[in-house]
Amino acid sequence: MTSGPKTLIEFQEMFPNEDACWAHLRAVRWPEGFECPACQHRESSWLSQRRLDQCRACRRQTSVTAGTVLHGTRVGLRIWFLAFFFLGRHKKGISALQFQRDTGVGNYQTAWTLLHKVRSALSEGTGRLLTGNVEVDESYLGVREKGLSGGRQRGKKSIVVAAVESRGRTAGALRLTTVDHVNQEQLGGFVESVIDSSRATVCTDAWPGYAGLKRRGFRHRFETQGTGDRAAELLPWVHTIFSNLKTWLRGTYHGVSKKHLDRYMQEFVYRFDRRRVEHMLFEHVIQAATAAPPLTYAQLTAERTG
Ligand SMILES: [Zn+2]
């Protein structure tokens, strides 16, 4: 994997036009070269006007974007590549409004949809179970609600649970989720779904919601929660993460709606887990976007169930 552009100047040099982007996408999607989905023939003609590969044996036309988050896109590929660049390279990501301004893409909804499609791809491939000492805690996040205008009314709170590997002076991987209740069923269920019980010790405060972890087969260390400095001392990494998450959501997005919170959290986790390979993130994001299934605007805006 190449490291991708590190600066906007390099981006401009690597992707000066749409053709360069299409060539790069084909190389990422088909690293072994083209293979016809109908007859498995390995040679195609590139129809540059229509951006399609035509099989030289059966003449079937195939789009390199088919079955990816770029499926059927009417937005230029350079705009998508800029989204990969900003989401991968900016420590804080980018808001739809800023993206629209920076790229001149048609309207806010187009910018918003495109960024969320890329975010949805970032959730793929974070399935490794956490090991070692894992701090788990929950926090309340203020979110924007529809119909609440201005800053005076407070939206409802979302409950976010975090699990992060504590490696002493550094943190390992992170997992985040939202729950409706901080009870044993939901907190225990989350711990079970993201932590390897045979290779981890779970560290929490003394909240009764964590009381069932031993029964679920986990080594569990908990201490009575103190206040302020003491709390941060018991679970230092998880507190740092909540603080960074809140700052990020407030600063970049000025708060987000409850419905889409999960996708923003995925973006946060994606960048956090790859913070040591930051220089590779552009290529990582392209790989993720071409490996993830398409997502429609209707699916994006549908009410979350459960
Ligand atoms: Zn064919």
Tab-separated table of C-alpha atoms and ligand atoms in Angstrom:
chain	number	residue	atom	x	y	z
A	1	MET	CA	0.000	0.000	0.000
A	2	THR	CA	1.378	3.420	-0.900
A	3	SER	CA	1.112	6.050	1.751
A	4	GLY	CA	-1.108	8.410	-0.236
A	5	PRO	CA	-0.891	12.199	-0.298
A	6	LYS	CA	0.317	13.822	2.914
A	7	THR	CA	-0.461	17.399	1.938
A	8	LEU	CA	-2.977	19.148	-0.296
A	9	ILE	CA	-0.117	19.976	-2.680
A	10	GLU	CA	0.697	16.268	-2.947
A	11	PHE	CA	-2.992	15.517	-3.355
A	12	GLN	CA	-3.124	17.945	-6.261
A	13	GLU	CA	-0.052	16.329	-7.841
A	14	MET	CA	-1.341	12.765	-7.440
A	15	PHE	CA	-4.897	13.520	-8.506
A	16	PRO	CA	-4.787	16.446	-10.937
A	17	ASN	CA	-7.981	15.338	-12.708
A	18	GLU	CA	-10.841	12.830	-12.754
A	19	ASP	CA	-8.895	10.353	-14.912
A	20	ALA	CA	-6.136	10.061	-12.306
A	21	CYS	CA	-8.754	9.348	-9.626
A	22	TRP	CA	-10.485	6.673	-11.718
A	23	ALA	CA	-7.145	5.004	-12.446
A	24	HIS	CA	-6.283	4.980	-8.741
A	25	LEU	CA	-9.671	3.617	-7.715
A	26	ARG	CA	-9.380	0.798	-10.264
A	27	ALA	CA	-5.920	-0.065	-8.901
A	28	VAL	CA	-7.282	-0.174	-5.338
A	29	ARG	CA	-10.417	-2.134	-6.161
A	30	TRP	CA	-8.733	-4.544	-8.548
A	31	PRO	CA	-5.156	-4.962	-7.239
A	32	GLU	CA	-4.721	-8.091	-9.392
A	33	GLY	CA	-6.229	-6.339	-12.390
A	34	PHE	CA	-9.714	-6.462	-13.869
A	35	GLU	CA	-11.772	-9.633	-13.737
A	36	CYS	CA	-15.143	-9.778	-15.497
A	37	PRO	CA	-17.898	-10.597	-12.959
A	38	ALA	CA	-19.816	-12.444	-15.690
A	39	CYS	CA	-17.172	-14.581	-17.413
A	40	GLN	CA	-14.005	-14.029	-15.287
A	41	HIS	CA	-12.060	-12.845	-18.336
A	42	ARG	CA	-9.064	-10.741	-17.283
A	43	GLU	CA	-8.940	-8.146	-20.038
A	44	SER	CA	-11.092	-5.073	-20.451
A	45	SER	CA	-11.269	-1.907	-22.488
A	46	TRP	CA	-11.587	1.275	-20.447
A	47	LEU	CA	-14.449	3.386	-21.772
A	48	SER	CA	-13.132	6.695	-20.502
A	49	GLN	CA	-16.183	8.762	-21.424
A	50	ARG	CA	-18.554	6.558	-19.478
A	51	ARG	CA	-16.026	5.477	-16.829
A	52	LEU	CA	-16.783	1.800	-17.424
A	53	ASP	CA	-14.696	-1.276	-18.071
A	54	GLN	CA	-15.914	-3.396	-20.954
A	55	CYS	CA	-15.008	-7.085	-20.929
A	56	ARG	CA	-13.081	-8.002	-24.085
A	57	ALA	CA	-14.644	-11.475	-24.125
A	58	CYS	CA	-18.355	-11.024	-23.338
A	59	ARG	CA	-18.531	-7.207	-23.691
A	60	ARG	CA	-20.292	-6.797	-20.366
A	61	GLN	CA	-19.731	-3.334	-18.876
A	62	THR	CA	-18.659	-3.038	-15.259
A	63	SER	CA	-18.278	-0.002	-13.043
A	64	VAL	CA	-15.432	0.034	-10.546
A	65	THR	CA	-17.792	1.768	-8.097
A	66	ALA	CA	-20.475	-0.970	-8.256
A	67	GLY	CA	-21.177	-2.479	-4.850
A	68	THR	CA	-19.086	0.124	-2.971
A	69	VAL	CA	-20.095	3.263	-1.075
A	70	LEU	CA	-19.390	5.177	-4.304
A	71	HIS	CA	-22.063	3.151	-6.107
A	72	GLY	CA	-23.959	5.201	-8.703
A	73	THR	CA	-22.350	8.447	-7.626
A	74	ARG	CA	-23.088	11.624	-9.531
A	75	VAL	CA	-20.415	13.509	-7.640
A	76	GLY	CA	-16.962	13.729	-9.207
A	77	LEU	CA	-14.347	11.318	-7.938
A	78	ARG	CA	-12.005	14.136	-6.930
A	79	ILE	CA	-14.658	15.311	-4.462
A	80	TRP	CA	-14.795	11.796	-2.995
A	81	PHE	CA	-11.008	11.679	-2.829
A	82	LEU	CA	-10.981	14.984	-0.966
A	83	ALA	CA	-13.445	13.456	1.506
A	84	PHE	CA	-11.079	10.491	1.981
A	85	PHE	CA	-8.229	12.946	2.449
A	86	PHE	CA	-10.003	15.165	4.980
A	87	LEU	CA	-11.503	12.295	6.992
A	88	GLY	CA	-8.215	10.434	7.014
A	89	ARG	CA	-5.702	13.224	7.355
A	90	HIS	CA	-7.461	15.829	9.484
A	91	LYS	CA	-7.118	14.987	13.150
A	92	LYS	CA	-10.577	16.382	13.690
A	93	GLY	CA	-12.361	15.261	10.520
A	94	ILE	CA	-14.543	17.792	8.722
A	95	SER	CA	-18.134	19.034	8.956
A	96	ALA	CA	-20.466	18.902	5.953
A	97	LEU	CA	-20.662	22.699	5.887
A	98	GLN	CA	-16.884	23.081	5.845
A	99	PHE	CA	-16.578	20.337	3.229
A	100	GLN	CA	-19.132	22.048	1.006
A	101	ARG	CA	-17.221	25.325	1.308
A	102	ASP	CA	-13.814	23.763	0.709
A	103	THR	CA	-14.796	21.668	-2.316
A	104	GLY	CA	-17.578	23.778	-3.839
A	105	VAL	CA	-19.793	20.677	-4.023
A	106	GLY	CA	-23.367	21.558	-5.096
A	107	ASN	CA	-25.271	21.716	-1.831
A	108	TYR	CA	-25.179	20.887	1.846
A	109	GLN	CA	-27.189	17.670	1.524
A	110	THR	CA	-24.783	16.295	-1.078
A	111	ALA	CA	-21.815	17.067	1.158
A	112	TRP	CA	-23.556	15.623	4.215
A	113	THR	CA	-24.587	12.416	2.433
A	114	LEU	CA	-21.178	11.855	0.910
A	115	LEU	CA	-19.359	12.238	4.236
A	116	HIS	CA	-21.786	9.916	6.010
A	117	LYS	CA	-21.363	7.286	3.291
A	118	VAL	CA	-17.614	7.367	3.863
A	119	ARG	CA	-18.148	7.232	7.658
A	120	SER	CA	-20.372	4.179	7.283
A	121	ALA	CA	-17.458	2.407	5.565
A	122	LEU	CA	-15.105	3.213	8.439
A	123	SER	CA	-16.962	0.879	10.783
A	124	GLU	CA	-15.900	-2.128	8.748
A	125	GLY	CA	-12.953	-4.049	10.069
A	126	THR	CA	-12.883	-2.953	13.710
A	127	GLY	CA	-13.874	-6.396	14.907
A	128	ARG	CA	-10.802	-7.393	16.943
A	129	LEU	CA	-11.662	-8.156	20.570
A	130	LEU	CA	-9.826	-6.069	23.170
A	131	THR	CA	-7.257	-7.719	25.456
A	132	GLY	CA	-5.095	-6.912	28.481
A	133	ASN	CA	-6.264	-4.303	30.968
A	134	VAL	CA	-9.411	-2.754	29.518
A	135	GLU	CA	-11.005	0.316	31.094
A	136	VAL	CA	-14.784	0.518	30.706
A	137	ASP	CA	-16.976	3.446	31.685
A	138	GLU	CA	-20.030	5.332	30.507
A	139	SER	CA	-20.697	9.005	29.966
A	140	TYR	CA	-23.606	11.250	29.022
A	141	LEU	CA	-23.460	13.224	25.820
A	142	GLY	CA	-25.715	16.164	25.058
A	143	VAL	CA	-27.102	15.793	21.538
A	144	ARG	CA	-29.072	18.039	19.230
A	145	GLU	CA	-32.713	17.165	18.877
A	146	LYS	CA	-34.957	18.072	15.976
A	147	GLY	CA	-37.281	20.945	16.871
A	148	LEU	CA	-34.984	22.371	19.500
A	149	SER	CA	-33.573	25.551	18.098
A	150	GLY	CA	-30.939	27.773	19.518
A	151	GLY	CA	-28.611	27.062	22.362
A	152	ARG	CA	-30.993	27.617	25.216
A	153	GLN	CA	-32.880	24.353	25.209
A	154	ARG	CA	-30.880	21.305	26.022
A	155	GLY	CA	-31.375	18.225	23.902
A	156	LYS	CA	-31.774	14.819	25.443
A	157	LYS	CA	-28.687	13.021	26.601
A	158	SER	CA	-27.213	9.978	24.911
A	159	ILE	CA	-25.401	7.400	26.986
A	160	VAL	CA	-22.079	6.404	25.472
A	161	VAL	CA	-20.045	3.436	26.757
A	162	ALA	CA	-16.324	3.179	26.042
A	163	ALA	CA	-13.882	0.295	26.351
A	164	VAL	CA	-10.206	1.069	25.845
A	165	GLU	CA	-7.071	-1.016	26.267
A	166	SER	CA	-4.816	0.470	28.925
A	167	ARG	CA	-1.126	-0.076	28.215
A	168	GLY	CA	0.194	2.036	31.058
A	169	ARG	CA	1.508	5.226	29.487
A	170	THR	CA	-0.335	4.603	26.237
A	171	ALA	CA	-3.720	3.372	25.151
A	172	GLY	CA	-4.404	0.514	22.766
A	173	ALA	CA	-7.601	0.096	20.765
A	174	LEU	CA	-10.940	1.718	21.518
A	175	ARG	CA	-14.585	0.646	21.151
A	176	LEU	CA	-17.604	2.899	21.646
A	177	THR	CA	-21.327	2.306	21.638
A	178	THR	CA	-24.541	3.928	22.784
A	179	VAL	CA	-26.922	2.245	25.220
A	180	ASP	CA	-30.415	3.105	26.440
A	181	HIS	CA	-29.856	1.935	30.004
A	182	VAL	CA	-26.790	1.559	32.196
A	183	ASN	CA	-27.910	-1.811	33.527
A	184	GLN	CA	-26.156	-5.184	33.714
A	185	GLU	CA	-27.816	-6.445	30.569
A	186	GLN	CA	-26.671	-3.609	28.307
A	187	LEU	CA	-23.277	-2.847	29.878
A	188	GLY	CA	-22.477	-6.550	30.233
A	189	GLY	CA	-23.635	-7.208	26.686
A	190	PHE	CA	-21.329	-4.499	25.331
A	191	VAL	CA	-18.355	-5.815	27.334
A	192	GLU	CA	-19.042	-9.314	26.027
A	193	SER	CA	-19.237	-8.123	22.418
A	194	VAL	CA	-15.940	-6.184	22.374
A	195	ILE	CA	-13.605	-7.758	24.985
A	196	ASP	CA	-11.896	-11.167	24.929
A	197	SER	CA	-12.842	-12.726	28.299
A	198	SER	CA	-9.956	-15.206	28.248
A	199	ARG	CA	-7.283	-12.559	27.679
A	200	ALA	CA	-8.482	-9.454	29.486
A	201	THR	CA	-9.089	-7.849	32.855
A	202	VAL	CA	-11.959	-5.389	32.855
A	203	CYS	CA	-11.477	-2.283	35.017
A	204	THR	CA	-14.547	-0.271	36.012
A	205	ASP	CA	-15.910	1.798	38.843
A	206	ALA	CA	-18.268	0.226	41.373
A	207	TRP	CA	-21.463	0.955	39.423
A	208	PRO	CA	-23.927	-1.996	39.921
A	209	GLY	CA	-24.378	-2.191	36.129
A	210	TYR	CA	-20.947	-3.838	35.984
A	211	ALA	CA	-21.644	-6.300	38.812
A	212	GLY	CA	-22.429	-9.237	36.525
A	213	LEU	CA	-19.095	-9.324	34.673
A	214	LYS	CA	-17.594	-12.155	36.727
A	215	ARG	CA	-20.656	-14.265	36.002
A	216	ARG	CA	-20.068	-13.639	32.295
A	217	GLY	CA	-16.572	-15.084	32.681
A	218	PHE	CA	-14.512	-11.892	32.917
A	219	ARG	CA	-11.737	-11.038	35.340
A	220	HIS	CA	-13.104	-7.850	36.843
A	221	ARG	CA	-11.328	-5.195	38.876
A	222	PHE	CA	-13.418	-2.361	40.212
A	223	GLU	CA	-12.858	0.453	42.611
A	224	THR	CA	-15.222	2.774	44.345
A	225	GLN	CA	-15.570	5.827	42.185
A	226	GLY	CA	-14.145	8.942	43.682
A	227	THR	CA	-14.800	12.417	42.409
A	228	GLY	CA	-12.751	14.645	40.115
A	229	ASP	CA	-9.048	13.816	40.105
A	230	ARG	CA	-9.637	10.498	41.838
A	231	ALA	CA	-12.013	9.320	39.074
A	232	ALA	CA	-9.515	10.264	36.380
A	233	GLU	CA	-6.838	8.351	38.301
A	234	LEU	CA	-8.874	5.133	38.430
A	235	LEU	CA	-9.747	5.073	34.743
A	236	PRO	CA	-7.399	7.578	33.111
A	237	TRP	CA	-7.707	6.570	29.466
A	238	VAL	CA	-11.436	6.301	29.289
A	239	HIS	CA	-11.753	9.756	30.861
A	240	THR	CA	-9.327	11.253	28.376
A	241	ILE	CA	-11.285	9.683	25.530
A	242	PHE	CA	-14.651	10.997	26.685
A	243	SER	CA	-13.152	14.431	27.074
A	244	ASN	CA	-11.644	14.319	23.544
A	245	LEU	CA	-14.844	12.911	22.044
A	246	LYS	CA	-16.958	15.688	23.536
A	247	THR	CA	-14.513	18.394	22.493
A	248	TRP	CA	-14.423	16.992	18.956
A	249	LEU	CA	-18.203	16.745	18.554
A	250	ARG	CA	-18.676	20.262	19.916
A	251	GLY	CA	-15.816	21.815	18.001
A	252	THR	CA	-16.147	20.212	14.570
A	253	TYR	CA	-19.879	19.587	14.400
A	254	HIS	CA	-21.342	21.880	17.072
A	255	GLY	CA	-23.146	18.835	18.442
A	256	VAL	CA	-24.721	16.019	16.431
A	257	SER	CA	-28.149	14.432	16.401
A	258	LYS	CA	-28.781	11.266	18.362
A	259	LYS	CA	-29.760	9.408	15.195
A	260	HIS	CA	-26.332	9.836	13.610
A	261	LEU	CA	-24.181	9.744	16.749
A	262	ASP	CA	-23.088	6.146	16.147
A	263	ARG	CA	-21.567	7.005	12.782
A	264	TYR	CA	-19.584	9.932	14.238
A	265	MET	CA	-18.359	7.642	16.990
A	266	GLN	CA	-17.226	5.147	14.353
A	267	GLU	CA	-15.198	7.895	12.698
A	268	PHE	CA	-13.664	8.790	16.068
A	269	VAL	CA	-12.764	5.156	16.826
A	270	TYR	CA	-11.419	4.626	13.303
A	271	ARG	CA	-8.964	7.501	13.596
A	272	PHE	CA	-8.084	6.702	17.229
A	273	ASP	CA	-7.223	3.070	16.464
A	274	ARG	CA	-5.039	4.140	13.539
A	275	ARG	CA	-3.353	7.150	15.103
A	276	ARG	CA	0.084	5.558	14.767
A	277	VAL	CA	-0.333	4.947	11.033
A	278	GLU	CA	-1.730	8.401	10.352
A	279	HIS	CA	0.401	8.803	7.229
A	280	MET	CA	-1.368	5.746	5.735
A	281	LEU	CA	-4.911	6.857	6.474
A	282	PHE	CA	-5.778	8.172	3.019
A	283	GLU	CA	-5.172	4.739	1.514
A	284	HIS	CA	-6.875	3.031	4.474
A	285	VAL	CA	-10.004	5.099	3.917
A	286	ILE	CA	-10.074	4.375	0.169
A	287	GLN	CA	-9.719	0.655	0.882
A	288	ALA	CA	-12.560	0.828	3.404
A	289	ALA	CA	-14.797	2.785	1.019
A	290	THR	CA	-14.335	0.276	-1.789
A	291	ALA	CA	-14.822	-2.699	0.553
A	292	ALA	CA	-18.035	-1.449	2.194
A	293	PRO	CA	-21.506	-1.919	0.711
A	294	PRO	CA	-23.514	0.948	-0.840
A	295	LEU	CA	-25.744	3.066	1.367
A	296	THR	CA	-28.648	5.172	0.127
A	297	TYR	CA	-29.732	8.552	1.417
A	298	ALA	CA	-32.976	6.903	2.539
A	299	GLN	CA	-31.032	4.323	4.569
A	300	LEU	CA	-28.884	7.065	6.031
A	301	THR	CA	-31.801	9.121	7.234
A	302	ALA	CA	-34.072	6.253	8.322
A	303	GLU	CA	-34.905	6.237	12.006
A	304	ARG	CA	-32.629	4.048	14.007
A	305	THR	CA	-34.481	1.051	15.369
A	306	GLY	CA	-33.327	-0.625	18.543
B	1	ZN	ZN	-16.909	-11.060	-19.514
